[in-house]
Amino acid sequence: MFSISRPASLAATSIVAAFIGLASLFFIGCNGPSNSVPTAKIPADAIQKLVGPEDDQNLVLIKFGAPWCGPCRQVDKEIASLAATLPEDVRVITVDVDTNPEAAVNFGIEGIPRMFLVRNGEVLADEVGYRSESELRNWVASYQ
């Protein structure tokens, strides 16, 4: 008869739990409570510091993240691929929350990656967590 000793079964359980935790970070994001986030109420001056003049008619995609965040690095790849094909009136700004903590506080960043679509100093929409290139493209297109 074959049996697994308790320490071996505990190790196997720990490995499975760690894998599930890492997988959830990838699909949900670092510290992201959920993927459905109500549109943020961000002070206009905080938006203007990052985006530029309020009369700017361009749609701006702002992505908050950090180099140590796996989902953020994946979103960066998707955004880089997307940015090459975006119309000229759509700009992309990436913000490292570690090197720009003031902006992160002003935007109320609690989970990363977090992305905002902004126009005329107003937040139109925001998302938390990993998004594929096609999801990002559709999201941006719905506000053009």
CSV table of C-alpha atoms in Angstrom, one decimal:
chain,number,residue,atom,x,y,z
A,1,MET,CA,0.0,0.0,0.0
A,2,PHE,CA,1.3,3.5,-0.9
A,3,SER,CA,0.8,6.4,1.4
A,4,ILE,CA,2.2,10.0,1.6
A,5,SER,CA,3.6,11.1,4.8
A,6,ARG,CA,2.2,14.2,6.5
A,7,PRO,CA,5.1,16.5,5.8
A,8,ALA,CA,5.1,15.6,2.1
A,9,SER,CA,1.3,16.3,1.9
A,10,LEU,CA,1.7,19.6,3.7
A,11,ALA,CA,4.5,20.6,1.3
A,12,ALA,CA,2.3,19.7,-1.7
A,13,THR,CA,-0.6,21.7,-0.3
A,14,SER,CA,1.7,24.7,0.3
A,15,ILE,CA,3.0,24.5,-3.3
A,16,VAL,CA,-0.5,24.4,-4.7
A,17,ALA,CA,-1.6,27.4,-2.4
A,18,ALA,CA,1.4,29.4,-3.6
A,19,PHE,CA,0.6,28.7,-7.2
A,20,ILE,CA,-3.0,29.8,-6.7
A,21,GLY,CA,-1.8,33.0,-5.0
A,22,LEU,CA,0.6,33.8,-7.9
A,23,ALA,CA,-2.1,33.1,-10.5
A,24,SER,CA,-4.5,35.4,-8.7
A,25,LEU,CA,-1.9,38.2,-8.7
A,26,PHE,CA,-1.5,37.8,-12.4
A,27,PHE,CA,-5.2,37.9,-13.2
A,28,ILE,CA,-6.4,40.4,-10.6
A,29,GLY,CA,-3.3,42.6,-10.1
A,30,CYS,CA,-1.1,43.6,-7.2
A,31,ASN,CA,-3.3,44.5,-4.2
A,32,GLY,CA,-6.3,44.9,-6.5
A,33,PRO,CA,-9.5,44.1,-4.6
A,34,SER,CA,-11.6,43.6,-7.7
A,35,ASN,CA,-11.7,44.5,-11.4
A,36,SER,CA,-14.8,46.6,-11.2
A,37,VAL,CA,-13.9,50.0,-9.9
A,38,PRO,CA,-16.2,53.0,-9.8
A,39,THR,CA,-15.0,55.9,-11.8
A,40,ALA,CA,-12.6,57.9,-9.6
A,41,LYS,CA,-13.2,61.5,-8.5
A,42,ILE,CA,-9.7,62.9,-9.0
A,43,PRO,CA,-8.9,66.5,-8.3
A,44,ALA,CA,-8.5,68.5,-11.6
A,45,ASP,CA,-5.2,69.9,-10.5
A,46,ALA,CA,-3.8,66.4,-9.9
A,47,ILE,CA,-4.9,65.4,-13.4
A,48,GLN,CA,-3.5,68.6,-14.9
A,49,LYS,CA,0.0,67.9,-13.3
A,50,LEU,CA,0.2,64.6,-15.2
A,51,VAL,CA,-1.7,65.3,-18.4
A,52,GLY,CA,-1.1,68.9,-19.2
A,53,PRO,CA,-3.4,71.8,-20.0
A,54,GLU,CA,-7.1,71.3,-19.2
A,55,ASP,CA,-8.1,72.4,-22.7
A,56,ASP,CA,-6.3,69.4,-24.2
A,57,GLN,CA,-8.8,67.6,-26.3
A,58,ASN,CA,-6.7,64.4,-26.5
A,59,LEU,CA,-7.8,61.2,-24.8
A,60,VAL,CA,-5.1,60.2,-22.4
A,61,LEU,CA,-4.5,56.7,-21.0
A,62,ILE,CA,-2.7,56.9,-17.7
A,63,LYS,CA,-1.3,53.6,-16.3
A,64,PHE,CA,-0.1,53.4,-12.7
A,65,GLY,CA,2.2,50.5,-11.8
A,66,ALA,CA,5.6,49.5,-10.5
A,67,PRO,CA,8.6,47.5,-11.9
A,68,TRP,CA,8.3,44.8,-9.2
A,69,CYS,CA,4.6,44.1,-10.1
A,70,GLY,CA,4.2,41.2,-12.6
A,71,PRO,CA,0.8,42.2,-13.9
A,72,CYS,CA,2.1,45.7,-14.4
A,73,ARG,CA,4.9,44.5,-16.5
A,74,GLN,CA,2.5,42.4,-18.6
A,75,VAL,CA,0.2,45.4,-19.1
A,76,ASP,CA,3.3,47.5,-20.1
A,77,LYS,CA,3.9,45.0,-22.9
A,78,GLU,CA,0.2,45.2,-24.0
A,79,ILE,CA,0.3,49.0,-23.9
A,80,ALA,CA,3.5,49.2,-25.9
A,81,SER,CA,2.0,47.0,-28.5
A,82,LEU,CA,-1.2,49.1,-28.5
A,83,ALA,CA,0.5,52.5,-28.5
A,84,ALA,CA,2.1,51.8,-31.8
A,85,THR,CA,-1.3,51.6,-33.5
A,86,LEU,CA,-3.2,54.3,-31.6
A,87,PRO,CA,-4.5,57.4,-33.4
A,88,GLU,CA,-2.4,60.6,-32.8
A,89,ASP,CA,-5.1,62.1,-30.6
A,90,VAL,CA,-4.6,59.4,-28.0
A,91,ARG,CA,-1.6,59.7,-25.6
A,92,VAL,CA,-0.3,57.2,-23.1
A,93,ILE,CA,1.4,58.1,-19.8
A,94,THR,CA,2.9,55.6,-17.4
A,95,VAL,CA,3.4,56.4,-13.8
A,96,ASP,CA,5.7,54.4,-11.5
A,97,VAL,CA,4.0,54.6,-8.1
A,98,ASP,CA,7.4,54.1,-6.3
A,99,THR,CA,9.1,57.1,-7.9
A,100,ASN,CA,6.0,59.3,-8.1
A,101,PRO,CA,4.1,58.5,-4.8
A,102,GLU,CA,2.4,62.0,-4.8
A,103,ALA,CA,0.6,61.2,-8.0
A,104,ALA,CA,-0.4,57.8,-6.7
A,105,VAL,CA,-1.9,59.4,-3.6
A,106,ASN,CA,-3.6,62.1,-5.6
A,107,PHE,CA,-5.2,59.5,-7.8
A,108,GLY,CA,-6.2,57.2,-4.9
A,109,ILE,CA,-4.2,54.3,-6.1
A,110,GLU,CA,-4.8,51.3,-3.9
A,111,GLY,CA,-4.1,48.5,-6.4
A,112,ILE,CA,-1.9,48.2,-9.4
A,113,PRO,CA,-1.9,48.1,-12.3
A,114,ARG,CA,-4.5,50.8,-12.5
A,115,MET,CA,-5.4,52.7,-15.7
A,116,PHE,CA,-7.4,55.8,-16.3
A,117,LEU,CA,-8.9,57.4,-19.4
A,118,VAL,CA,-8.8,61.2,-19.1
A,119,ARG,CA,-10.0,64.0,-21.4
A,120,ASN,CA,-10.3,67.7,-20.7
A,121,GLY,CA,-9.1,67.2,-17.1
A,122,GLU,CA,-11.9,64.7,-16.3
A,123,VAL,CA,-11.6,61.0,-15.6
A,124,LEU,CA,-13.9,59.1,-18.0
A,125,ALA,CA,-13.2,55.6,-16.9
A,126,ASP,CA,-10.7,53.5,-14.8
A,127,GLU,CA,-9.7,49.9,-14.6
A,128,VAL,CA,-7.7,47.8,-12.1
A,129,GLY,CA,-5.7,44.7,-13.1
A,130,TYR,CA,-4.3,43.1,-16.2
A,131,ARG,CA,-6.0,43.8,-19.5
A,132,SER,CA,-5.0,42.3,-22.9
A,133,GLU,CA,-4.1,44.5,-25.9
A,134,SER,CA,-7.5,43.8,-27.4
A,135,GLU,CA,-9.4,44.7,-24.2
A,136,LEU,CA,-7.4,47.9,-23.9
A,137,ARG,CA,-8.0,48.7,-27.6
A,138,ASN,CA,-11.8,48.3,-27.1
A,139,TRP,CA,-11.7,50.3,-23.9
A,140,VAL,CA,-9.9,53.2,-25.5
A,141,ALA,CA,-12.1,53.0,-28.7
A,142,SER,CA,-15.3,53.2,-26.6
A,143,TYR,CA,-14.2,56.8,-25.5
A,144,GLN,CA,-12.8,58.1,-28.7
